[in-house]
C-alpha positions as semicolon CSV with decimal commas, in nm:
position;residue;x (nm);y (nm);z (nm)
1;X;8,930;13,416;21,243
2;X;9,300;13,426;21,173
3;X;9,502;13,096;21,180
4;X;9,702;13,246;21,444
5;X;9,366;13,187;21,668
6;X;9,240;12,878;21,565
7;X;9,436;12,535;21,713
8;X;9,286;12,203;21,534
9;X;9,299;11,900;21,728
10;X;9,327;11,606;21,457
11;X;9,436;11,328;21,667
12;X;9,169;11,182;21,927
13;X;9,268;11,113;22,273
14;X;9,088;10,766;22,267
15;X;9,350;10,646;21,992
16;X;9,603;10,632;22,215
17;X;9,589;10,283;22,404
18;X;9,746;10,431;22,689
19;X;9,386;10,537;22,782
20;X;9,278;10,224;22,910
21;X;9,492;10,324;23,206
22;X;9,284;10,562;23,306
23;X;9,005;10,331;23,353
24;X;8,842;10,330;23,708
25;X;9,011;10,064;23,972
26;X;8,801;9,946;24,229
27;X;9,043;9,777;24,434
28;X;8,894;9,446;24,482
29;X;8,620;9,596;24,702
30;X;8,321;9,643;24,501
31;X;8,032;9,848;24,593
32;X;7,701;9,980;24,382
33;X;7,843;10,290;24,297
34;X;8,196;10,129;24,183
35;X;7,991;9,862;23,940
36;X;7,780;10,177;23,815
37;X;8,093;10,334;23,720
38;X;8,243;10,019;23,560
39;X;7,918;9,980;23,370
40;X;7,940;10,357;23,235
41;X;8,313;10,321;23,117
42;X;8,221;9,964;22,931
43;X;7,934;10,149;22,732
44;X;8,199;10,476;22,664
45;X;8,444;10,201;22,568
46;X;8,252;10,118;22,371
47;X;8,199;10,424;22,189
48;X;8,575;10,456;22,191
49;X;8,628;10,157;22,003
50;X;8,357;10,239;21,727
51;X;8,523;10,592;21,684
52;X;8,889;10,440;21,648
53;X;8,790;10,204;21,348
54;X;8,589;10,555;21,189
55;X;8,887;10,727;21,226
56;X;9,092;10,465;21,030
57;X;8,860;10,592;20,717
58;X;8,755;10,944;20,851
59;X;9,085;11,145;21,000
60;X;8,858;11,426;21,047
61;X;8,616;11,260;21,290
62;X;8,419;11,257;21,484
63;X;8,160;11,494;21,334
64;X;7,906;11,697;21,501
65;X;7,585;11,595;21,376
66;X;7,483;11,936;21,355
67;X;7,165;11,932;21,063
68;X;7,091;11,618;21,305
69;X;7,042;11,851;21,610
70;X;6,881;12,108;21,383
71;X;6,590;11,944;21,315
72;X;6,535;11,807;21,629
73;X;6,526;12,109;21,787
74;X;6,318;12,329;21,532
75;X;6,073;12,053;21,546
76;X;6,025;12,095;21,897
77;X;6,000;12,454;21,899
78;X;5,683;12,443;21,667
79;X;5,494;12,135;21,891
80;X;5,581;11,886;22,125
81;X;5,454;11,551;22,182
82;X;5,233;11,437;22,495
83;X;5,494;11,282;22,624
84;X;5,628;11,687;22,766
85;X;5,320;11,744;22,917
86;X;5,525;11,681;23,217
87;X;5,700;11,965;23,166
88;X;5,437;12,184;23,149
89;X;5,526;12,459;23,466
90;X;5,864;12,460;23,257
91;X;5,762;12,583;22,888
92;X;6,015;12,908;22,918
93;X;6,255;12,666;22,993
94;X;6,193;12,458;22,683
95;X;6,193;12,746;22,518
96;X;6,521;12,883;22,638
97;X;6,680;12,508;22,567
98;X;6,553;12,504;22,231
99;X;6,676;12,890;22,137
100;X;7,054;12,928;22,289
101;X;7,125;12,545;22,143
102;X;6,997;12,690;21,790
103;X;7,213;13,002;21,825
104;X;7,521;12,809;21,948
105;X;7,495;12,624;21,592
106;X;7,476;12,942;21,442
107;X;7,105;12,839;21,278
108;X;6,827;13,144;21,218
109;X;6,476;13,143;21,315
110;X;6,212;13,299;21,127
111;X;6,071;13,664;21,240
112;X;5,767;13,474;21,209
113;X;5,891;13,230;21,483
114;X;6,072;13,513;21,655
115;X;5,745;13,697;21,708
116;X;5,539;13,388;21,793
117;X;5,758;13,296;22,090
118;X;5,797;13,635;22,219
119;X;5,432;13,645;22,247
120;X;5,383;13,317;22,387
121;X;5,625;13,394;22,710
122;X;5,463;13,762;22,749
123;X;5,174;13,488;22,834
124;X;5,395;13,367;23,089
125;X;5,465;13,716;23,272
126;X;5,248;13,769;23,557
127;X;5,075;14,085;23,616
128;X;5,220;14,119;23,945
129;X;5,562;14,135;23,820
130;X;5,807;13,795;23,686
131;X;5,751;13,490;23,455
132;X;5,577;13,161;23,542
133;X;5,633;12,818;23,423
134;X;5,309;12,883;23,170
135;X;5,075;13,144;23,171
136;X;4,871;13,144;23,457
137;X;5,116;13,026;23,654
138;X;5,295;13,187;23,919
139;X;5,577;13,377;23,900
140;X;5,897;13,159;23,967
141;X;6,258;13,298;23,942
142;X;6,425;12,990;23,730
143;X;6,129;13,015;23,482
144;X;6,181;13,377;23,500
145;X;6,555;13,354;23,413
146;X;6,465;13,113;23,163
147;X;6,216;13,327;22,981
148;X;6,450;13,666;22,993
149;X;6,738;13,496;22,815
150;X;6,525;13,333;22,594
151;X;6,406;13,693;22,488
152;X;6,724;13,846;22,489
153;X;6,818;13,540;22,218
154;X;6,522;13,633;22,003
155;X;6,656;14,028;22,052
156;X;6,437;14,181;21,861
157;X;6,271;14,551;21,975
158;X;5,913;14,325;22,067
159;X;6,112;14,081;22,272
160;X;6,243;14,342;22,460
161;X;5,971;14,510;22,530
162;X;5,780;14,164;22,672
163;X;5,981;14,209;22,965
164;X;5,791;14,445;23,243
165;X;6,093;14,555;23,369
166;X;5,941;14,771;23,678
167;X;5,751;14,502;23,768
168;X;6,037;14,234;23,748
169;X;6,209;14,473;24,030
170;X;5,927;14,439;24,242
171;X;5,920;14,057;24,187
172;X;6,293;14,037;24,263
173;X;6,204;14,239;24,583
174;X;5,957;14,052;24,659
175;X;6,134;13,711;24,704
176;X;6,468;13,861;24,860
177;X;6,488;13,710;25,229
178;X;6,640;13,891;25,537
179;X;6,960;13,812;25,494
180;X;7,060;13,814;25,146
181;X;6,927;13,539;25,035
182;X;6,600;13,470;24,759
183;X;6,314;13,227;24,800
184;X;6,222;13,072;24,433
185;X;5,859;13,165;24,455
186;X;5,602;13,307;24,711
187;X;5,633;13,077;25,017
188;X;5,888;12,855;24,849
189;X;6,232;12,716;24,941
190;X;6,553;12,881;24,945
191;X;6,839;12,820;24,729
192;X;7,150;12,947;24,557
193;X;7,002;12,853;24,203
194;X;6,745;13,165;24,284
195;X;7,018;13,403;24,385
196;X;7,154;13,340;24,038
197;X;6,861;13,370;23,821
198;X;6,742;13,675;24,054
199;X;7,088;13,843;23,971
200;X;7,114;13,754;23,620
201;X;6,831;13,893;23,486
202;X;6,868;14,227;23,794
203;X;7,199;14,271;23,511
204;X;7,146;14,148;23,215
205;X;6,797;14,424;23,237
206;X;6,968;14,676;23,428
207;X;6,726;14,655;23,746
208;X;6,976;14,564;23,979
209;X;7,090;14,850;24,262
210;X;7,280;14,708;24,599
211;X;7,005;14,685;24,839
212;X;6,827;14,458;24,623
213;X;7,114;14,218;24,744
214;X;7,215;14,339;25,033
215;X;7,405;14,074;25,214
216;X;7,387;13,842;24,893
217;X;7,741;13,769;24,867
218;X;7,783;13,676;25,242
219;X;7,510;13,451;25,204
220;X;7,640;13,256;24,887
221;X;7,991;13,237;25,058
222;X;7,805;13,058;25,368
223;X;7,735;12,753;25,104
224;X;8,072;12,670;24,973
225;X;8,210;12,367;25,160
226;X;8,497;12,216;25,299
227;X;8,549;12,056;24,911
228;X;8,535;12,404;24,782
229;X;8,240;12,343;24,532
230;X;7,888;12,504;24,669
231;X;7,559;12,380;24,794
232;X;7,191;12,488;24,721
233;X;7,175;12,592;25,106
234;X;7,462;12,607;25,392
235;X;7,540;12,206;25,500
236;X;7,469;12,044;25,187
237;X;7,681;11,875;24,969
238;X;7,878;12,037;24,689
239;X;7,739;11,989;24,339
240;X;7,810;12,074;24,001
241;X;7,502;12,315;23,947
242;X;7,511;12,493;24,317
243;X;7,879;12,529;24,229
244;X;7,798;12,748;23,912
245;X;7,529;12,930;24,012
246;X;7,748;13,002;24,336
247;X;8,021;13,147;24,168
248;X;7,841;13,297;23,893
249;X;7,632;13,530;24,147
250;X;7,953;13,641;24,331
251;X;8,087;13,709;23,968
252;X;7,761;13,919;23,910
253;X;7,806;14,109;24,253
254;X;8,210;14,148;24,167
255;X;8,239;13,975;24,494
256;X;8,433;13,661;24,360
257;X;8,739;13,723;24,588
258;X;8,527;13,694;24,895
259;X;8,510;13,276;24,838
260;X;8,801;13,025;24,865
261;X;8,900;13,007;24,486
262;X;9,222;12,737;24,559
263;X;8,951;12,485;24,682
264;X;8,687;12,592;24,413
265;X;8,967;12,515;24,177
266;X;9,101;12,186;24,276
267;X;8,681;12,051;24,360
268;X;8,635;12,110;23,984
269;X;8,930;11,976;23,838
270;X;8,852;11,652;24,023
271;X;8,519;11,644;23,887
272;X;8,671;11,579;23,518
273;X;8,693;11,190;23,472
274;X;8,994;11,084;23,388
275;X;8,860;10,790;23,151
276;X;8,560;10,917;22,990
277;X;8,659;11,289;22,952
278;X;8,335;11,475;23,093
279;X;8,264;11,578;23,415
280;X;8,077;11,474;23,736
281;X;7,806;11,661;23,899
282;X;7,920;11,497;24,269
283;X;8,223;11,353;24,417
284;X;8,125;10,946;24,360
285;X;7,890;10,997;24,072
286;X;7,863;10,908;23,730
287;X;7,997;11,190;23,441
288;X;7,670;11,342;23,254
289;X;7,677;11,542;22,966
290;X;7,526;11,839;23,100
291;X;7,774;11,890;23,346
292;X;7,991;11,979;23,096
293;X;7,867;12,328;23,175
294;X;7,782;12,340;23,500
295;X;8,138;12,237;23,583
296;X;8,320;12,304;23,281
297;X;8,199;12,669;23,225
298;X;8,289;12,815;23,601
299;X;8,629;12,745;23,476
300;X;8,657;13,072;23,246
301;X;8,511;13,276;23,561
302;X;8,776;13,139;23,771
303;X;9,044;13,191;23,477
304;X;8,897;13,563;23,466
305;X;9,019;13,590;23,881
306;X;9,295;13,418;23,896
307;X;9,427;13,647;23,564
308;X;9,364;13,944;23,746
309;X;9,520;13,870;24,117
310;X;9,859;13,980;24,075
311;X;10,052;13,684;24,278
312;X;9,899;13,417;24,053
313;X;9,960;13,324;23,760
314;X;9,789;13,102;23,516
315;X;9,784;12,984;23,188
316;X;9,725;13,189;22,878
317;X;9,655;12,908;22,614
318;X;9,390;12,746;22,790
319;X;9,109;12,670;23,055
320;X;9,219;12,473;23,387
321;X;9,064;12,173;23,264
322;X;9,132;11,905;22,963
323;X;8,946;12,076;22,685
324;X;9,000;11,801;22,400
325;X;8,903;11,520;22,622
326;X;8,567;11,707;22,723
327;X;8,486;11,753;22,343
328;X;8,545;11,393;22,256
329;X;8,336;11,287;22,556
330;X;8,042;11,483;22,408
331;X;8,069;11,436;22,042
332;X;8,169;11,048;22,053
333;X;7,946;10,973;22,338
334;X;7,681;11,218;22,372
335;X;7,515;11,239;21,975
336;X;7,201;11,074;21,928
337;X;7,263;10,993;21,574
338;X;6,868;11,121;21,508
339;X;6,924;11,472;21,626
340;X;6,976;11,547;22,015
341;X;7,237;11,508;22,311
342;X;7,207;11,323;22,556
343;X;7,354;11,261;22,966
344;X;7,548;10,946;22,876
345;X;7,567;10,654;22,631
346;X;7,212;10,462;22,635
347;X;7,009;10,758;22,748
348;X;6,736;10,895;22,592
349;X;6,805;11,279;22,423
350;X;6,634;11,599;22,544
351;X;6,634;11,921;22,542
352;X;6,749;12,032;22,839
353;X;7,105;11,778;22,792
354;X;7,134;11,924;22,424
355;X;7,187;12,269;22,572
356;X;7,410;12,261;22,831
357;X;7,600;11,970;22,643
358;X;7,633;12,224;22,347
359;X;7,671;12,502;22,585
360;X;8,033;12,282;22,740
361;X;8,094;12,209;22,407
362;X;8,168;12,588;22,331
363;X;8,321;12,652;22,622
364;X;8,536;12,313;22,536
365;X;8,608;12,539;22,178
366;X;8,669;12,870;22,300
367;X;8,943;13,017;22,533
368;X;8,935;13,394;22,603
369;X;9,216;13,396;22,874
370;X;9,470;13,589;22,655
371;X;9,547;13,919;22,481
372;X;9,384;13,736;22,176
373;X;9,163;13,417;22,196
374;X;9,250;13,039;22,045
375;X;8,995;12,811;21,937
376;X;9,024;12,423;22,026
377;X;8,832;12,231;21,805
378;X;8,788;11,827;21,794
379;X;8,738;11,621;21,461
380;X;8,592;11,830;21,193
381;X;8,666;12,150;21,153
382;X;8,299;12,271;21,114
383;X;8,235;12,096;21,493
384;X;8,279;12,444;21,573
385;X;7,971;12,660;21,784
386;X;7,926;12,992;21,881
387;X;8,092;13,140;22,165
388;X;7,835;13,131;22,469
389;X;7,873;13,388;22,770
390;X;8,004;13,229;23,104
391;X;7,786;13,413;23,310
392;X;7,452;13,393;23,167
393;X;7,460;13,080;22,921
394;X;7,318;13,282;22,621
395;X;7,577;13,352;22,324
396;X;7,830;13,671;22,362
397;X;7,646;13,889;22,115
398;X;7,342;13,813;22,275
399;X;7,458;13,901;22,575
400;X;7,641;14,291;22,421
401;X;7,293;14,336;22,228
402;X;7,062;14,279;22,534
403;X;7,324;14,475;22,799
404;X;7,339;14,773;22,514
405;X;6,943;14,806;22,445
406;X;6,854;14,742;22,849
407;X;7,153;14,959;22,994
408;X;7,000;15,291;22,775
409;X;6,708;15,229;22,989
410;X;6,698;15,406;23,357
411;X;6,666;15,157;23,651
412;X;6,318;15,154;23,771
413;X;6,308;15,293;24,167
414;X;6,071;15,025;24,298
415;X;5,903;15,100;24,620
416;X;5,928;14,818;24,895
């Protein structure tokens, strides 16, 4: 990439000691959730003030620890320890985690590997049609979703071909609800999250046709709030999660105009914390790592409709949210220094947070609002990942290369 596209942040926000500022104020009326907060800020301050005497030595930090996260993760994709077993109706998931954080540091896997997952999730499909959280499990849209992208990652011609794709229709038909809406699972709850997966994949495999989600779009509007983020159901509270999957789906049914984007907007922004950098998953809660997607990536899917309404206007140069202080909140607070991200300073790493941390991390990096893109990258200038697709949270090329193979392929006529 041309140095006309790439923008290298040097200086850290944290150095400046007009940060402290931004710490949180509770006004002389404390409550739990005000001495939670205090308590999160002391432990990032304290990660603040390790960084500052590092940079004194190190100008170019802070450094992704990126052979760190490496092995981590290629160790868990070969076994896990008993401590998962908790985990068990979500090994597509793991799976998933473990792939699109490997391809966002730009690190191979075997064909061996390749070959060896793809045949463990066909174990997962279930005859009738969808994937379940292990085989012999029933069919369950997130685990589903979870074990398409994790195919489309691998990409290869036998990965492709794991995916029953007549049969995922019929699935898809199966749990859409009179109204619009989709049930997770046979008999199971409602919820915005399964509208998402349902239409992801319906795309991303070219299965989808409109009376599949007839009355979708209506639906999902019903469960954005007075806030302007979106709920799981209608008369919920907004969250970080809903909010994505929300927008995302009326993104996937080019319906995005139908929702109230000025309060979507100015819900999100607010959920960026001023003092730490990340974001919140919930007006009053504490910032977490993995909401660095969640909240941080519907910001290119708003940039892409705010671009393309002709009496707004919006930036060029960059996202609708602070970019460099999300990156230093995830790679000055959120590196286990063993290999793994984590939700905040003092929690334990996982899979799942090294993802979606990763995941905001490149969305952090990349901006695609322009006739050509710019990169933002904090510290080192190797801290830089893949680009990762908005909409479906698996890298860009991914994304062409699965869309390309899938879309040569007729869309099955499914009788319900």
């Amino acid at each position: 990439m041309g140095d006309s596209e790439r923008h290298i942040v040097v200086k850290l926000r944290c150095l400046d000691s007009s940060i402290s500022e931004e710490q949180f104020d509770d006004e002389n009326f404390k409550t739990a959730t005000s001495e939670d907060q205090v308590a999160v800020e002391e432990t990032v301050k304290q990660q603040f003030e390790y960084i500052k005497n590092v940079a004194e030595l190190d100008p170019d930090c802070p450094q992704l620890l990126r052979e760190q996260h490496i092995h981590f993760l290629k160790k868990g994709l070969c076994s896990l320890p008993q401590a998962y077993e908790c985990l068990d109706a979500s090994r597509p998931w793991l799976c998933y985690w473990i792939l699109h954080s490997l391809e966002l540091l730009d690190e191979p896997i075997s064909d061996e590997t390749k070959s060896k997952v793809a045949a463990f999730l066909s174990q997962c499909q279930h005859p009738d049609g969808g994937f379940g959280g292990g085989p012999q499990q029933l069919p369950h849209l997130a685990p589903t979703y979870a074990a398409v992208n994790a195919l489309c990652i691998i990409g290869t011609e036998e990965a492709y071909q794991v995916i029953d794709r007549t049969k995922l229709q019929k699935f898809l038909y199966a749990m859409r609800q009179t109204g619009g809406s989709f049930t997770v699972h046979e008999s199971g709850e409602v919820d915005v999250r399964g509208v998402y997966c349902a239409l992801a994949v319906a795309r991303l495999t070219n299965i989808f046709t409109p009376d599949l989600f007839d009355g979708t779009a209506e639906w999902v509007v019903r469960c954005q709030t007075y806030e302007g983020g979106f709920v799981g159901v209608p008369g919920m509270e907004a969250h970080g999660g809903y909010t994505f999957c929300g927008f995302a789906s009326l993104v996937l049914l080019g319906r995005e105009k139908l929702c109230d984007v000025h309060k979507l907007l100015r819900w999100l922004a607010r959920k960026q914390m001023k003092y730490e950098g990340g974001f919140q998953g919930r007006t009053n809660k504490l910032v977490d790592g993995c909401y660095s997607f969640w909240q941080g990536g519907t910001f290119p899917l708003i940039h892409r409709l705010l671009s393309s309404t002709d009496n707004l206007t919006t930036s060029m140069e960059h996202w609708l949210f602070n970019q460099t202080a999300l990156q230093e909140y995830l790679l000055v607070c959120c590196q286990n220094t063993s290999g793994g991200l984590i939700d905040k300073p003092g929690k334990p790493r996982d899979f799942y947070h090294t993802c979606y941390t990763l995941s905001g991390l490149s969305i952090a990096q990349h901006f695609a609002g322009g006739r050509i893109g710019s990169i933002c990258i904090v510290g080192d200038r190797d801290n830089e990942v893949v680009p990762t697709h908005p909409v479906y949270n698996i890298t860009v090329e991914v994304a062409v290369n699965a869309s390309e193979y899938f879309n040569q392929l007729p869309v099955p006529t499914t009788q319900h």
